GROMACS .gro file of C-alpha atoms in nm:
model
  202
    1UNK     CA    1  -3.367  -0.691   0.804
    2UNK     CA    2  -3.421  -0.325   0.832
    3UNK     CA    3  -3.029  -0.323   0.953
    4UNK     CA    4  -2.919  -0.559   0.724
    5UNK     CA    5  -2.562  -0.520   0.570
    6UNK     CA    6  -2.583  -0.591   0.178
    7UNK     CA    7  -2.170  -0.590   0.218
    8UNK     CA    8  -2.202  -0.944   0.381
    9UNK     CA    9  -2.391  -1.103   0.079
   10UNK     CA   10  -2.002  -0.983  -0.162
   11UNK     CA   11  -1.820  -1.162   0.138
   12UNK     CA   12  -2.021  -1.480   0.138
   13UNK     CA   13  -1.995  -1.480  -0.266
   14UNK     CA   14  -1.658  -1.449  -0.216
   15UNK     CA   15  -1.605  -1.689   0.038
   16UNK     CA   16  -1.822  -1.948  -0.114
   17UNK     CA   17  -1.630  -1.877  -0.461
   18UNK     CA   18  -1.293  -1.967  -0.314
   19UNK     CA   19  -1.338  -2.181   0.040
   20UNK     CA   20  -1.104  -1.977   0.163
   21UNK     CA   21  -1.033  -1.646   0.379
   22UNK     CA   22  -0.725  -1.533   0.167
   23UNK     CA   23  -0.862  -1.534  -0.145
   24UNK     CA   24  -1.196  -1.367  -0.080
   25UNK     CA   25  -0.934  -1.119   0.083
   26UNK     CA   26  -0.786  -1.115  -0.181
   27UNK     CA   27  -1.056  -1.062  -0.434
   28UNK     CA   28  -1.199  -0.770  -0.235
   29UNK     CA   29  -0.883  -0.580  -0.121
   30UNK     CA   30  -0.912  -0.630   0.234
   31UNK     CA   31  -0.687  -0.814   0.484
   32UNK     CA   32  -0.780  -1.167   0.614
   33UNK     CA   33  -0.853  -1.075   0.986
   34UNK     CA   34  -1.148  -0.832   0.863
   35UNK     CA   35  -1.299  -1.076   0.609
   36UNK     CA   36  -1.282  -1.366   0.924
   37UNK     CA   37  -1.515  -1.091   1.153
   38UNK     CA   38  -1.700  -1.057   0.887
   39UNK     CA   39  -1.768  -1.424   0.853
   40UNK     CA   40  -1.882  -1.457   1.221
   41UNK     CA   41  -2.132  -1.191   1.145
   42UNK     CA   42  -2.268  -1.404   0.862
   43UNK     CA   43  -2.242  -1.736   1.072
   44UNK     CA   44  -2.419  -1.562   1.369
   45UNK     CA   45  -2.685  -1.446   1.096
   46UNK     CA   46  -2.743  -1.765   0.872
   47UNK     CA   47  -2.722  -1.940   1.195
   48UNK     CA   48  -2.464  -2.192   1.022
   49UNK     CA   49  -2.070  -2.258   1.031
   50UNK     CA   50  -2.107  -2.134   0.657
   51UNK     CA   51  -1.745  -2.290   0.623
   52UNK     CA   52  -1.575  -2.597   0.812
   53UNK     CA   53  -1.253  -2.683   0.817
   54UNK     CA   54  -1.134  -3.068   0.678
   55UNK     CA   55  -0.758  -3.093   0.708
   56UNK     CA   56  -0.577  -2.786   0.579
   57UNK     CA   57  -0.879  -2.675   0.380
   58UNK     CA   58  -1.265  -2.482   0.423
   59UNK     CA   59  -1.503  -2.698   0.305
   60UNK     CA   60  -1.886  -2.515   0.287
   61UNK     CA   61  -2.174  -2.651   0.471
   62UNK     CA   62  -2.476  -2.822   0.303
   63UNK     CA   63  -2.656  -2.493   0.375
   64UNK     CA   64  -2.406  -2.262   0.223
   65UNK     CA   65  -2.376  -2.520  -0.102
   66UNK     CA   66  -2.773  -2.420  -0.083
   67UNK     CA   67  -2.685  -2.058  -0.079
   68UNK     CA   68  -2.412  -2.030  -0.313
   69UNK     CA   69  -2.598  -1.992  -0.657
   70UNK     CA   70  -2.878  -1.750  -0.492
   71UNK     CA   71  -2.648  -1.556  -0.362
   72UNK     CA   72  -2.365  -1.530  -0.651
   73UNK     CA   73  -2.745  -1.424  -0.863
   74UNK     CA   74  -2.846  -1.143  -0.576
   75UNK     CA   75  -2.475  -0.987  -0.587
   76UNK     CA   76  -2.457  -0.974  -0.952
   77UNK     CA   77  -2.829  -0.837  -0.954
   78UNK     CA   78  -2.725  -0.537  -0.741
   79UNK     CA   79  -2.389  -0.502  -0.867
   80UNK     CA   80  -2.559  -0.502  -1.201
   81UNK     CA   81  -2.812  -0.219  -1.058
   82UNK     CA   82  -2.519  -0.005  -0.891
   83UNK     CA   83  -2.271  -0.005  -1.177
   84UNK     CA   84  -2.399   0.365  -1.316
   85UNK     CA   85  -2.471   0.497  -1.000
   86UNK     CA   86  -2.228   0.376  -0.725
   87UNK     CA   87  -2.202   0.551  -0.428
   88UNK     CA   88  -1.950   0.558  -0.124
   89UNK     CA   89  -2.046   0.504   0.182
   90UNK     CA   90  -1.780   0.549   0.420
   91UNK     CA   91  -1.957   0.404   0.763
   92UNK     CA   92  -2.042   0.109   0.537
   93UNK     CA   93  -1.823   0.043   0.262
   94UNK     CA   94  -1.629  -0.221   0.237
   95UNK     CA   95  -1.284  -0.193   0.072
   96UNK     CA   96  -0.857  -0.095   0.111
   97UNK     CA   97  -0.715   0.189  -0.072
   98UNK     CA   98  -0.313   0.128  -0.173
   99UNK     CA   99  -0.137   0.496  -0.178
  100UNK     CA  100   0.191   0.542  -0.309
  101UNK     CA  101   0.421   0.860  -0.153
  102UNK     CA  102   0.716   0.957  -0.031
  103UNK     CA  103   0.885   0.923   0.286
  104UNK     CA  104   0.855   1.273   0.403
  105UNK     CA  105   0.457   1.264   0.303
  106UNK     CA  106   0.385   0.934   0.484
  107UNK     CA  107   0.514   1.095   0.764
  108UNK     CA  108   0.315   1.396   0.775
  109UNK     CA  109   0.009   1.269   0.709
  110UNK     CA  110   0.050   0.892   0.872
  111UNK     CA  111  -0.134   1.004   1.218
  112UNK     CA  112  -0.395   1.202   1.082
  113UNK     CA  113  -0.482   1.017   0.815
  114UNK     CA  114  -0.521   0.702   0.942
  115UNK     CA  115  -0.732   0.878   1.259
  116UNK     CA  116  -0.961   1.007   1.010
  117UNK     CA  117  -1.018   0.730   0.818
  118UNK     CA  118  -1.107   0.509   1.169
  119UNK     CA  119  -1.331   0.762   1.271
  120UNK     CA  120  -1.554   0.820   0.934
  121UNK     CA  121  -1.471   0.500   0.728
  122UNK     CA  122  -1.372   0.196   0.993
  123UNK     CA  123  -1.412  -0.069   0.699
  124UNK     CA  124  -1.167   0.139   0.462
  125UNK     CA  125  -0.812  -0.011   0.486
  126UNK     CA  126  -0.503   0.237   0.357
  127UNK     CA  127  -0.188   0.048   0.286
  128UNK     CA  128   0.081   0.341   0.237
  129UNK     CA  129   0.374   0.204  -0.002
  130UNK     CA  130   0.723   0.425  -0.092
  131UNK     CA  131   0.644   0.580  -0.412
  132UNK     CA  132   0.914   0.458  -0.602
  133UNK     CA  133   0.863   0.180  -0.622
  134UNK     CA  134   0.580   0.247  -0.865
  135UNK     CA  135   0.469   0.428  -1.176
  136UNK     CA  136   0.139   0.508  -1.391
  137UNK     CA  137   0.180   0.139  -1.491
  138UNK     CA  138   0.056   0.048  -1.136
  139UNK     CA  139  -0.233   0.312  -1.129
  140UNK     CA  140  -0.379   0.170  -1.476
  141UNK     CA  141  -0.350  -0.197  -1.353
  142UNK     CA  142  -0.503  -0.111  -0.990
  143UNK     CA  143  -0.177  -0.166  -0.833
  144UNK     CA  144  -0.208   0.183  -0.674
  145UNK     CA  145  -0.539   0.391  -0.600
  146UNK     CA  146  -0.368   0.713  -0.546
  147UNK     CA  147  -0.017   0.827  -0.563
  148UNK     CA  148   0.103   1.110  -0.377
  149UNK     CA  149   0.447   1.296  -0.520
  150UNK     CA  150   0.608   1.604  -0.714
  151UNK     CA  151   0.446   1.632  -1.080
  152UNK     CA  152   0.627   1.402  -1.341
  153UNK     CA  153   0.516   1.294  -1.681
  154UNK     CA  154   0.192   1.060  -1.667
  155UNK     CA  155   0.015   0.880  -1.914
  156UNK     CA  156  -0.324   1.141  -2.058
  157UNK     CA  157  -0.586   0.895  -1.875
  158UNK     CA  158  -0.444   0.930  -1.550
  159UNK     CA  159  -0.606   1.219  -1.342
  160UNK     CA  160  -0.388   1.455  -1.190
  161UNK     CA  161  -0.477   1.749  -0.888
  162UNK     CA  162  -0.167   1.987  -0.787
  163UNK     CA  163  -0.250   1.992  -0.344
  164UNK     CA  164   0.065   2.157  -0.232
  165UNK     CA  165   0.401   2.302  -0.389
  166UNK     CA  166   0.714   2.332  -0.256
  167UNK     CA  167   1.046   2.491  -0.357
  168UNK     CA  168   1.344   2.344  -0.514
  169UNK     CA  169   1.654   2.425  -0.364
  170UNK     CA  170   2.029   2.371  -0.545
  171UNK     CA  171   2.331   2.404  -0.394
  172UNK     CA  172   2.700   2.472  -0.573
  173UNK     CA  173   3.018   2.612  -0.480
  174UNK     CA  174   3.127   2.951  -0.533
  175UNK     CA  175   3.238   3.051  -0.877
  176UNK     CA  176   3.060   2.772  -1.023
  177UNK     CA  177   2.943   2.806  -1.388
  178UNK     CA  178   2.606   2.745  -1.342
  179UNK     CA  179   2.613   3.096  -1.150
  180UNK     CA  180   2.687   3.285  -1.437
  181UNK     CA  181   2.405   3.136  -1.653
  182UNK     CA  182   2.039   3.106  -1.714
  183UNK     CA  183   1.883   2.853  -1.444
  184UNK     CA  184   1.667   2.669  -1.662
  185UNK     CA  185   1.654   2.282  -1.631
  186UNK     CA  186   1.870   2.194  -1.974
  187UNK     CA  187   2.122   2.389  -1.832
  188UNK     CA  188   2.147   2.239  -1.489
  189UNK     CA  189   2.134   1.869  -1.706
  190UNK     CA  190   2.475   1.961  -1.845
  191UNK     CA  191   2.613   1.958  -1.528
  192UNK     CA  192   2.671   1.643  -1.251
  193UNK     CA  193   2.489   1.687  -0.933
  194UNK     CA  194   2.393   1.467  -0.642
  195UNK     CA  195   2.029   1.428  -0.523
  196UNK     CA  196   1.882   1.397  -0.198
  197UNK     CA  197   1.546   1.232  -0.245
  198UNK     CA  198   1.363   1.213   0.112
  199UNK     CA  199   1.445   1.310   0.443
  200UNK     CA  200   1.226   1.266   0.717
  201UNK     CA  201   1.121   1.615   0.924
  202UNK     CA  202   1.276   1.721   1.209
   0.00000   0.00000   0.00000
């Protein structure tokens, strides 16, 4: 017991909740291939199937129906316990992270990132996703964890740290107007200009 991995208790709740692999995925943000190792651990340490399959569906065993309401009791006790003072544990932690950002950042940071996160945290999951598709709407709802992009008008309860700045460039012709006049933003709005959103790095 001393190496005991309290994790597997929220994936047999889970799985005993639903019967089935994609909905405990589902339910606890991770893909279906990681909750299906993790459900070999917990065979290999109940000793039981857990959850057999009858036709197209998971059915549970007689010992996991004997399970289900002590352990749906244990993982509200200690989510109960850990709710003021939660912790992460990256070696141990169980759990996906959804990032939203832009082209050019995804491919900066795709290699490293991702080779960090499978050295310290190999149960984390990051799924990166283009960043506009998505808005503070997504953050509030848990849509997104973290989005990654230039500074733009966000609801007050969304939290908000500046990491890098970069330059704005504008191009015109020669004679142009806008030359001739203050280069604030409500002037460059009276004028029609084309933008180039992304562009991956040379």
């Amino acid at each position: 017991m001393n190496n005991f991995d309290f994790n597997l208790l929220v994936v047999l709740n889970a799985l005993l909740e639903d019967c089935s692999v994609n909905l405990a995925a589902r339910k606890l943000n991770v893909t279906a291939p990681a909750i299906r190792k993790l459900l070999n651990k917990i065979r290999a340490l109940f000793n039981d199937p857990i959850l057999v399959r009858s036709g197209t569906k998971l059915i549970p065993t007689p010992k996991a129906i004997a399970l289900k309401e002590d352990v749906r009791q244990l993982v509200n006790r200690i989510e109960s316990m850990l709710n003021t003072n939660m912790t992460f544990e990256p070696h141990t932690t169980i759990v996906s992270f959804t990032i939203a950002a832009n082209a050019t950042i995804v491919f900066t940071l795709n290699a490293l990132l991702f080779c960090e996160v499978q050295r310290s945290a190999p149960n984390v999951f990051i799924n990166l996703v283009h960043d506009s598709d998505y808005d503070d709407d997504f953050l509030r709802s848990n849509d997104i964890d973290l989005y990654i992009g230039e500074m733009c008008d966000l609801n007050p309860e969304i939290t908000i740290r500046i990491i890098h700045s970069a330059k704005c460039y504008f191009m015109c012709r020669c004679g142009h107007p806008i030359l001739a006049s203050d280069k604030s933003m409500d002037n460059l709005l009276k004028y029609h200009f084309m933008q180039t959103k992304e562009k991956y790095p040379k």
